[in-house]
Amino acid sequence: MSLLEIDHISKRFGGLLAVNDVTFDVGDGEIVSMIGPNGAGKTTAFNCITGLYPVTSGDVRFDGVSIVGLPPHRITALGITRTFQNIRLFSFMTAVDNVMVGEHSRMHAKVWDAILRTPKARREERAVEGHALTILSGLGLERYADMYARNLPYGFQRRLEIARALASGPRLLLLDEPAAGLNPQEKNELMGVISHLRDEGLTIFLIEHDMRVVMEISDRIVVLDYGEKIAEGSPAEVRNNPRVIEAYLGSGATTQMHTARSTPLRPANPADDEGERPA
Amino acid sequence: MLETPVSPIPADSVDLPATAGQTREVESSAIFWLLAVGGLLLVAMGWFLPWFVEPTANGIGFSPQDVVSSSPTGVGTVLVYVMGAAMLALLAGLVVDAVAVYGHRGRALRYEGARAVLALTGVVCTLAIWVLIGLSHEEPLFGALSASAQTDNAVWMTLTGFAICAFAYGLRPWIIRHTSVSLAGVAFIVGGLVPYIFNQSSDFISWAAGSLAIYTLLGLGLNVVVGFAGLLDLGYAAFFAIGAYTAGSLFGSRHGVHEIPFWVIIFLGAAVAALFGAILGAPTLRLRGDYLAIVTLGFGEIIPDAANNNLFSQTGGPNGISGIDRPGFGHFDFGTDYRYYFWALLILISLVIICMRNLERSRLGRAWVAIREDEVAASATGINTVSGKLLAFAIGASVSGFAGAFYGAELGIVTPEDFRFAVSVTALTIVVLGGIGNITGVAVGAMIVTFLIFWVLPHMTEWSTTVGHTTGITQLSTVPYEQYSFVVYGVMLILIMLLRPAGLLPSRARKVELQTGMESESLAAVRGTV
């Protein structure tokens, strides 16, 4: 059964129809990728799912229940968490505090517990800190636990975002370009992490430009262009879909592509793939 | 080093904060030297001044000299000699150690054990003298020590200074390990002794209880809103007013309610202020930065104006509410003795500080930092930004409600003019000057700001009149110094922004945030619901 159902959603910003009547679903335990040229509406779709943007029309159902109109923190509590394309860690909190923020929705300490530091709150704090450290070690971040998030090496910041997202105990993890800016070695590790998470029962839905990553780990791929879904299917199907090739390389490329099958599909903008590391 | 398959980065390729421990050590020894030197200065002032100043009926009337000369064999004299000897030994030690520390940087102080023994002796003598002075006025103990002299400035300065010094000296390793606890302990003890140290100056005590303590509370409350949650509030005086008016109406002749104890009333004042905090917070949730500041500014103007217009015939118009009862415990009445208000406020401030520190390290405190740093990421991470901000407003306002309730009870009257914009400016200056988000910083900021505005400025006329008389420049006596308070705020804020934009004692995170000029957009703006 599908865990996430996207049912004819549209998102309009004034005159721009950023997401236009898109329908697909993500099955329980699947790894689904969403690809498309820059400006195709991928991140907008993510924001609609996680409640950052209200959808203009259509419905989003998680585990059969409509989540349209819920505030983002409720959606997180229901079991959908995400990472951001441009890393949005809490830069001046330590890594372990970042993960502990992620556990917020699972904690029960009330205002009075916080003010008076009741035994219940202390127990919970200790438990949550322990759990946060476990998550950090699971992702190989334990030695950075007490560093400010902004001082972590870039690749580890990406990983810390995943750690923070995992802390709320999600069933569905949305990753927005998790491989952006990573070197080939780090990309391999990332793929390892993603498959490992899937093996532990998580469903993963990601946006990615790196075709090697996408083709290697995805069970299914959804392709957006100009806000519309132009293709959906297994990596092999999508790779040979004429509309996808056209969207990426322009019309006329299709025939060439068919003659040179082995050429890997690259994104329209190669700079995205390499992704410059921030200083 | 723990290495998992997914973290193949070699250990030396990353700059781990290996120097963090050392930095802490240096900071802590700075606190040690501050305590040691500050304590010695106090001792010196109390001890040596009376030997030079001619005793007068009102001024410094008691000195170690008096004790010794009036009763050479009294117990008090013996204690004074022992204390003096221990003090001189420790002084010598201070010089030796200062030289040693300069000579060999980072080297530990010597004679740790001997110093501890001296310090312990000093503390025991000090306690004994305190107890003797407190319990007994009899001649043999202290020779000429009379009932009026027992509360003399010099004695209390000496004793307090010695206690701090002994504490700093004897327990140096402990202080370095427990920086904040030792600072808080010393601050609490010195604070508690303020009414004794300055007993000759009643307007100093009324300043300490009426301005310093009240504004410390206001600063602590505003720090929750501005410092922890990052919401700029320019109308904070409104909650102060609400607390004061609530308590004033309930506690006094206005409604003839005399049954509810004051200690219940202050909580009612705080609760009503918290409610209004949430009411103000609700419509401003989607605003940040400048926009929020303007709305709160408006709220801060509306409340005193509403009170001025005798809202629902409950606020008494421009005359305010008078005849507020004096608080007390049972049959003991505080009356108009500011010392009791000061002590009560000192305890309240301590409790508030403990609660603030708890909040800072709690689930809610983390949520506030997250909202401040990146509201969008915070909400996507599972934080309810709406309730987080409302709680910041409500908790901040409730502290101000406490302050308001005390303020009304101290003065016996509350009028709209007590809660004008200047109060909000003072509170904000305190937070900004001391260090946004840092509790210790707020306490320090409150001392500096209230000292300048409510002690120095009102006394300037007096001082400059004296100077004018001696120099023959008579114009000096007619300068309206108190009108220049906004000049002082302005100069302070400009200087602090130029020299230390994160405040005197910045919270570490805020310091870096300000350096990098970070401001995240609001969740509402991102969701397009503005």
CSV table of N, CA and C in Angstrom, one decimal, chain A residues 11 51-54 69-73 76 80-82 84 88-93 97-98 100-111 114-117 124-125 128 137-140 142-144 146-148 150-151 153 156 159 164 168 185-186 189 193, chain B residues 1-17 354-359 361-367 369-371 373-386 391 395 508-510 512-513 516 518 520-521 523 526-529:
chain,number,residue,atom,x,y,z
A,11,LYS,N,0.3,24.1,-7.2
A,11,LYS,CA,0.7,25.2,-6.4
A,11,LYS,C,1.0,26.4,-7.3
A,51,GLY,N,4.1,20.9,4.3
A,51,GLY,CA,3.2,21.9,5.0
A,51,GLY,C,3.8,23.3,5.0
A,52,LEU,N,5.0,23.5,4.4
A,52,LEU,CA,5.6,24.8,4.4
A,52,LEU,C,4.8,25.7,3.4
A,53,TYR,N,4.3,25.1,2.3
A,53,TYR,CA,3.4,25.9,1.4
A,53,TYR,C,2.1,25.2,1.5
A,54,PRO,N,1.0,26.0,1.6
A,54,PRO,CA,-0.3,25.5,1.4
A,54,PRO,C,-0.5,25.2,-0.1
A,69,GLY,N,-3.1,21.3,4.8
A,69,GLY,CA,-3.6,22.4,5.7
A,69,GLY,C,-3.0,22.2,7.1
A,70,LEU,N,-2.3,21.1,7.4
A,70,LEU,CA,-1.7,20.9,8.7
A,70,LEU,C,-0.5,21.8,8.8
A,71,PRO,N,-0.2,22.3,10.0
A,71,PRO,CA,1.1,23.1,10.1
A,71,PRO,C,2.3,22.1,10.1
A,72,PRO,N,3.5,22.6,9.7
A,72,PRO,CA,4.6,21.7,9.5
A,72,PRO,C,4.9,20.8,10.7
A,73,HIS,N,4.8,21.4,11.9
A,73,HIS,CA,5.2,20.5,13.0
A,73,HIS,C,4.3,19.4,13.2
A,76,THR,N,5.3,16.7,10.8
A,76,THR,CA,6.5,16.1,11.3
A,76,THR,C,6.2,15.0,12.4
A,80,ILE,N,6.6,12.5,8.9
A,80,ILE,CA,7.3,12.9,7.7
A,80,ILE,C,8.3,13.9,8.1
A,81,THR,N,9.6,13.7,7.8
A,81,THR,CA,10.6,14.7,8.1
A,81,THR,C,11.4,14.9,6.8
A,82,ARG,N,12.2,16.0,6.8
A,82,ARG,CA,12.8,16.4,5.6
A,82,ARG,C,14.2,17.0,5.9
A,84,PHE,N,16.9,19.9,3.8
A,84,PHE,CA,16.8,21.0,2.9
A,84,PHE,C,17.9,21.1,1.9
A,88,ARG,N,20.0,23.7,6.2
A,88,ARG,CA,19.4,24.6,7.2
A,88,ARG,C,19.5,24.0,8.6
A,89,LEU,N,20.7,23.9,9.0
A,89,LEU,CA,21.0,23.4,10.4
A,89,LEU,C,20.9,24.6,11.3
A,90,PHE,N,20.7,24.4,12.6
A,90,PHE,CA,20.8,25.5,13.6
A,90,PHE,C,22.3,25.7,13.8
A,91,SER,N,22.9,26.6,13.1
A,91,SER,CA,24.3,26.7,13.0
A,91,SER,C,25.0,26.9,14.3
A,92,PHE,N,24.4,27.6,15.3
A,92,PHE,CA,25.1,27.9,16.5
A,92,PHE,C,24.6,27.0,17.6
A,93,MET,N,24.0,25.9,17.3
A,93,MET,CA,23.8,24.9,18.3
A,93,MET,C,24.8,23.8,18.0
A,97,ASP,N,22.8,19.0,20.0
A,97,ASP,CA,21.6,19.9,20.3
A,97,ASP,C,20.7,19.9,19.0
A,98,ASN,N,21.3,20.0,17.9
A,98,ASN,CA,20.5,19.9,16.6
A,98,ASN,C,19.7,18.7,16.6
A,100,MET,N,18.8,16.9,19.1
A,100,MET,CA,17.8,16.9,20.2
A,100,MET,C,16.6,17.8,19.9
A,101,VAL,N,16.9,18.9,19.1
A,101,VAL,CA,15.7,19.7,18.6
A,101,VAL,C,14.9,18.8,17.7
A,102,GLY,N,15.5,17.9,17.0
A,102,GLY,CA,14.8,17.0,16.1
A,102,GLY,C,13.8,16.1,16.9
A,103,GLU,N,14.2,15.8,18.1
A,103,GLU,CA,13.4,14.9,19.0
A,103,GLU,C,12.2,15.7,19.6
A,104,HIS,N,12.2,17.0,19.4
A,104,HIS,CA,11.2,17.8,20.1
A,104,HIS,C,9.8,17.2,20.1
A,105,SER,N,9.3,16.8,18.9
A,105,SER,CA,8.0,16.3,18.8
A,105,SER,C,7.7,15.0,19.5
A,106,ARG,N,8.8,14.3,19.9
A,106,ARG,CA,8.6,13.1,20.7
A,106,ARG,C,8.7,13.3,22.2
A,107,MET,N,9.0,14.5,22.6
A,107,MET,CA,9.2,14.8,24.0
A,107,MET,C,7.9,15.3,24.6
A,108,HIS,N,7.8,15.1,26.0
A,108,HIS,CA,6.6,15.4,26.6
A,108,HIS,C,6.7,16.5,27.7
A,109,ALA,N,7.9,17.0,27.9
A,109,ALA,CA,8.1,18.0,29.0
A,109,ALA,C,7.3,19.2,28.7
A,110,LYS,N,6.5,19.6,29.8
A,110,LYS,CA,5.7,20.8,29.6
A,110,LYS,C,6.4,22.0,30.2
A,111,VAL,N,5.7,23.1,30.1
A,111,VAL,CA,6.4,24.4,30.5
A,111,VAL,C,6.9,24.3,31.9
A,114,ALA,N,9.9,22.4,32.3
A,114,ALA,CA,11.1,23.1,31.8
A,114,ALA,C,11.5,24.1,32.8
A,115,ILE,N,10.6,24.9,33.4
A,115,ILE,CA,11.0,25.9,34.4
A,115,ILE,C,11.5,25.4,35.6
A,116,LEU,N,10.9,24.3,36.1
A,116,LEU,CA,11.3,23.8,37.4
A,116,LEU,C,12.3,22.6,37.3
A,117,ARG,N,12.6,22.2,36.1
A,117,ARG,CA,13.5,21.1,35.9
A,117,ARG,C,13.2,19.9,36.7
A,124,GLU,N,13.9,12.7,31.0
A,124,GLU,CA,13.6,12.8,29.6
A,124,GLU,C,14.8,13.4,28.8
A,125,GLU,N,15.4,14.5,29.4
A,125,GLU,CA,16.5,15.1,28.8
A,125,GLU,C,17.7,14.1,28.6
A,128,VAL,N,16.8,11.5,25.9
A,128,VAL,CA,16.8,12.1,24.6
A,128,VAL,C,18.2,12.4,24.2
A,137,SER,N,26.0,8.5,16.3
A,137,SER,CA,27.0,7.5,16.0
A,137,SER,C,26.6,6.6,14.8
A,138,GLY,N,25.3,6.4,14.7
A,138,GLY,CA,24.8,5.6,13.6
A,138,GLY,C,25.2,6.2,12.3
A,139,LEU,N,25.3,7.5,12.2
A,139,LEU,CA,25.7,8.2,11.0
A,139,LEU,C,27.2,8.6,11.0
A,140,GLY,N,27.9,8.1,12.0
A,140,GLY,CA,29.4,8.4,12.0
A,140,GLY,C,29.7,9.8,12.4
A,142,GLU,N,29.6,10.9,15.8
A,142,GLU,CA,29.7,11.0,17.2
A,142,GLU,C,30.9,11.9,17.7
A,143,ARG,N,31.9,12.0,16.9
A,143,ARG,CA,33.0,12.8,17.3
A,143,ARG,C,32.8,14.3,17.1
A,144,TYR,N,31.7,14.6,16.4
A,144,TYR,CA,31.4,16.0,16.2
A,144,TYR,C,30.3,16.5,17.2
A,146,ASP,N,29.8,17.7,20.0
A,146,ASP,CA,29.8,18.9,20.8
A,146,ASP,C,30.3,20.1,20.0
A,147,MET,N,30.4,19.9,18.7
A,147,MET,CA,30.8,21.1,17.9
A,147,MET,C,29.6,21.8,17.4
A,148,TYR,N,29.8,23.2,17.2
A,148,TYR,CA,28.7,23.9,16.6
A,148,TYR,C,28.5,23.4,15.2
A,150,ARG,N,27.8,24.7,12.5
A,150,ARG,CA,28.5,25.4,11.4
A,150,ARG,C,29.9,25.1,11.2
A,151,ASN,N,30.5,24.5,12.2
A,151,ASN,CA,32.0,24.2,12.1
A,151,ASN,C,32.2,22.8,11.6
A,153,PRO,N,32.5,19.8,8.8
A,153,PRO,CA,32.8,19.8,7.4
A,153,PRO,C,31.5,19.7,6.6
A,156,PHE,N,29.6,16.4,6.4
A,156,PHE,CA,29.0,16.0,7.7
A,156,PHE,C,27.8,16.9,8.1
A,159,ARG,N,25.0,15.3,6.5
A,159,ARG,CA,24.7,14.1,7.3
A,159,ARG,C,24.0,14.4,8.6
A,164,ARG,N,19.2,14.9,12.2
A,164,ARG,CA,18.2,15.7,12.8
A,164,ARG,C,16.8,15.2,12.4
A,168,SER,N,13.1,12.6,14.9
A,168,SER,CA,11.7,12.6,15.3
A,168,SER,C,11.1,11.2,15.0
A,185,GLN,N,33.3,10.0,-3.3
A,185,GLN,CA,33.4,9.1,-2.1
A,185,GLN,C,32.3,9.3,-1.1
A,186,GLU,N,32.0,10.6,-0.9
A,186,GLU,CA,30.9,10.9,0.1
A,186,GLU,C,29.5,10.5,-0.5
A,189,GLU,N,29.1,6.9,0.2
A,189,GLU,CA,28.7,6.7,1.6
A,189,GLU,C,27.2,7.1,1.8
A,193,VAL,N,24.1,5.0,3.3
A,193,VAL,CA,23.3,5.4,4.4
A,193,VAL,C,21.8,5.3,4.0
B,1,MET,N,39.7,6.7,18.8
B,1,MET,CA,38.7,7.4,17.9
B,1,MET,C,37.8,6.4,17.3
B,2,LEU,N,36.5,6.7,17.4
B,2,LEU,CA,35.5,5.8,16.9
B,2,LEU,C,35.4,6.0,15.4
B,3,GLU,N,35.6,4.9,14.7
B,3,GLU,CA,35.4,5.1,13.2
B,3,GLU,C,34.4,4.0,12.8
B,4,THR,N,33.4,4.5,12.1
B,4,THR,CA,32.4,3.6,11.5
B,4,THR,C,32.6,3.5,10.0
B,5,PRO,N,32.1,2.6,9.4
B,5,PRO,CA,32.3,2.5,7.9
B,5,PRO,C,31.9,3.7,7.2
B,6,VAL,N,30.9,4.5,7.7
B,6,VAL,CA,30.5,5.6,7.0
B,6,VAL,C,31.2,6.9,7.3
B,7,SER,N,32.2,6.8,8.2
B,7,SER,CA,33.0,8.1,8.5
B,7,SER,C,34.4,7.8,8.3
B,8,PRO,N,34.9,7.8,7.1
B,8,PRO,CA,36.3,7.4,6.8
B,8,PRO,C,37.2,8.6,6.8
B,9,ILE,N,36.8,9.8,7.4
B,9,ILE,CA,37.6,10.9,7.4
B,9,ILE,C,38.7,10.8,8.5
B,10,PRO,N,40.0,11.0,8.1
B,10,PRO,CA,41.0,10.8,9.2
B,10,PRO,C,40.9,11.9,10.2
B,11,ALA,N,41.3,11.5,11.4
B,11,ALA,CA,41.1,12.3,12.6
B,11,ALA,C,41.7,13.7,12.5
B,12,ASP,N,42.9,13.7,11.8
B,12,ASP,CA,43.6,15.0,11.9
B,12,ASP,C,43.2,16.0,10.8
B,13,SER,N,42.2,15.6,10.0
B,13,SER,CA,41.8,16.5,8.9
B,13,SER,C,40.8,17.5,9.3
B,14,VAL,N,40.3,17.4,10.6
B,14,VAL,CA,39.3,18.3,11.0
B,14,VAL,C,39.8,19.0,12.2
B,15,ASP,N,39.4,20.3,12.3
B,15,ASP,CA,39.9,21.1,13.5
B,15,ASP,C,38.9,20.9,14.6
B,16,LEU,N,39.2,20.0,15.4
B,16,LEU,CA,38.3,19.8,16.6
B,16,LEU,C,38.6,20.9,17.6
B,17,PRO,N,37.6,21.3,18.5
B,17,PRO,CA,37.9,22.4,19.4
B,17,PRO,C,38.7,21.9,20.6
B,354,ILE,N,17.2,31.0,38.6
B,354,ILE,CA,17.3,29.6,38.6
B,354,ILE,C,16.3,29.0,37.5
B,355,CYS,N,15.1,29.6,37.5
B,355,CYS,CA,14.1,29.2,36.5
B,355,CYS,C,14.6,29.5,35.1
B,356,MET,N,15.2,30.6,34.9
B,356,MET,CA,15.7,31.0,33.6
B,356,MET,C,16.8,30.0,33.1
B,357,ARG,N,17.7,29.7,34.0
B,357,ARG,CA,18.7,28.7,33.6
B,357,ARG,C,18.1,27.4,33.3
B,358,ASN,N,17.1,27.0,34.1
B,358,ASN,CA,16.5,25.7,33.7
B,358,ASN,C,15.8,25.8,32.4
B,359,LEU,N,15.2,26.9,32.1
B,359,LEU,CA,14.5,27.1,30.8
B,359,LEU,C,15.5,27.0,29.6
B,361,ARG,N,18.1,25.4,29.4
B,361,ARG,CA,18.7,24.1,29.0
B,361,ARG,C,17.5,23.1,28.8
B,362,SER,N,16.3,23.5,28.6
B,362,SER,CA,15.2,22.6,28.5
B,362,SER,C,14.8,22.4,27.1
B,363,ARG,N,13.8,21.6,26.9
B,363,ARG,CA,13.2,21.3,25.6
B,363,ARG,C,12.7,22.7,25.0
B,364,LEU,N,12.0,23.5,25.9
B,364,LEU,CA,11.5,24.7,25.4
B,364,LEU,C,12.6,25.7,25.0
B,365,GLY,N,13.7,25.7,25.8
B,365,GLY,CA,14.8,26.6,25.6
B,365,GLY,C,15.5,26.3,24.2
B,366,ARG,N,15.6,25.0,24.0
B,366,ARG,CA,16.2,24.6,22.7
B,366,ARG,C,15.3,25.0,21.5
B,367,ALA,N,14.0,24.9,21.8
B,367,ALA,CA,13.0,25.2,20.7
B,367,ALA,C,13.1,26.7,20.4
B,369,VAL,N,15.8,28.7,20.8
B,369,VAL,CA,17.0,28.9,20.0
B,369,VAL,C,16.8,28.5,18.5
B,370,ALA,N,16.1,27.4,18.3
B,370,ALA,CA,15.9,26.9,17.0
B,370,ALA,C,15.0,27.9,16.2
B,371,ILE,N,14.0,28.4,16.9
B,371,ILE,CA,13.1,29.4,16.2
B,371,ILE,C,13.9,30.6,15.9
B,373,GLU,N,17.1,30.9,15.3
B,373,GLU,CA,18.1,30.7,14.3
B,373,GLU,C,17.4,30.5,12.9
B,374,ASP,N,16.4,29.7,12.8
B,374,ASP,CA,15.8,29.3,11.5
B,374,ASP,C,14.4,28.8,11.8
B,375,GLU,N,13.4,29.7,11.6
B,375,GLU,CA,12.1,29.4,12.0
B,375,GLU,C,11.5,28.3,11.1
B,376,VAL,N,11.9,28.4,9.8
B,376,VAL,CA,11.4,27.4,8.9
B,376,VAL,C,11.9,26.0,9.2
B,377,ALA,N,13.2,25.9,9.4
B,377,ALA,CA,13.8,24.6,9.8
B,377,ALA,C,13.2,24.1,11.1
B,378,ALA,N,13.0,25.0,12.0
B,378,ALA,CA,12.5,24.6,13.3
B,378,ALA,C,11.1,24.0,13.2
B,379,SER,N,10.2,24.6,12.4
B,379,SER,CA,8.9,24.0,12.2
B,379,SER,C,9.0,22.7,11.4
B,380,ALA,N,9.9,22.6,10.5
B,380,ALA,CA,10.0,21.3,9.7
B,380,ALA,C,10.6,20.3,10.6
B,381,THR,N,11.2,20.7,11.7
B,381,THR,CA,11.9,19.7,12.6
B,381,THR,C,10.9,19.3,13.7
B,382,GLY,N,9.7,19.9,13.7
B,382,GLY,CA,8.7,19.4,14.6
B,382,GLY,C,8.4,20.3,15.8
B,383,ILE,N,8.9,21.6,15.7
B,383,ILE,CA,8.6,22.6,16.7
B,383,ILE,C,7.4,23.4,16.4
B,384,ASN,N,6.5,23.5,17.3
B,384,ASN,CA,5.3,24.3,17.1
B,384,ASN,C,5.8,25.8,17.4
B,385,THR,N,6.0,26.5,16.3
B,385,THR,CA,6.6,27.8,16.5
B,385,THR,C,5.6,28.8,17.1
B,386,VAL,N,4.3,28.5,16.8
B,386,VAL,CA,3.2,29.4,17.4
B,386,VAL,C,3.3,29.3,18.9
B,391,LEU,N,4.7,31.3,24.3
B,391,LEU,CA,5.2,31.0,25.6
B,391,LEU,C,6.3,31.9,26.0
B,395,ILE,N,6.0,34.0,29.3
B,395,ILE,CA,6.9,33.9,30.4
B,395,ILE,C,7.6,35.2,30.6
B,508,ARG,N,27.6,33.0,24.0
B,508,ARG,CA,28.5,32.6,22.9
B,508,ARG,C,27.9,32.5,21.6
B,509,ALA,N,26.7,31.9,21.5
B,509,ALA,CA,26.1,31.8,20.2
B,509,ALA,C,25.7,33.1,19.6
B,510,ARG,N,25.1,34.0,20.5
B,510,ARG,CA,24.6,35.2,19.9
B,510,ARG,C,25.8,36.1,19.4
B,512,VAL,N,28.5,35.0,17.8
B,512,VAL,CA,28.8,34.7,16.4
B,512,VAL,C,27.7,35.0,15.5
B,513,GLU,N,26.4,34.9,16.0
B,513,GLU,CA,25.3,35.2,15.1
B,513,GLU,C,25.4,36.7,14.7
B,516,THR,N,28.0,37.4,12.1
B,516,THR,CA,27.7,37.0,10.7
B,516,THR,C,26.4,37.6,10.2
B,518,MET,N,23.1,37.3,11.0
B,518,MET,CA,22.1,36.3,10.6
B,518,MET,C,20.7,36.8,10.9
B,520,SER,N,16.8,35.0,9.9
B,520,SER,CA,16.1,34.1,9.1
B,520,SER,C,14.7,34.7,8.8
B,521,GLU,N,14.1,34.2,7.8
B,521,GLU,CA,12.8,34.8,7.4
B,521,GLU,C,11.7,34.0,8.3
B,523,LEU,N,8.3,32.0,9.3
B,523,LEU,CA,7.6,30.9,8.7
B,523,LEU,C,6.4,31.3,8.0
B,526,VAL,N,7.2,32.6,4.6
B,526,VAL,CA,7.5,31.5,3.7
B,526,VAL,C,6.2,30.8,3.2
B,527,ARG,N,5.3,30.6,4.2
B,527,ARG,CA,4.0,29.9,3.8
B,527,ARG,C,3.1,30.8,3.1
B,528,GLY,N,3.4,32.1,2.9
B,528,GLY,CA,2.6,33.0,2.2
B,528,GLY,C,1.3,33.4,2.9
B,529,THR,N,1.3,33.3,4.2
B,529,THR,CA,0.1,33.6,4.9
B,529,THR,C,0.1,35.0,5.6
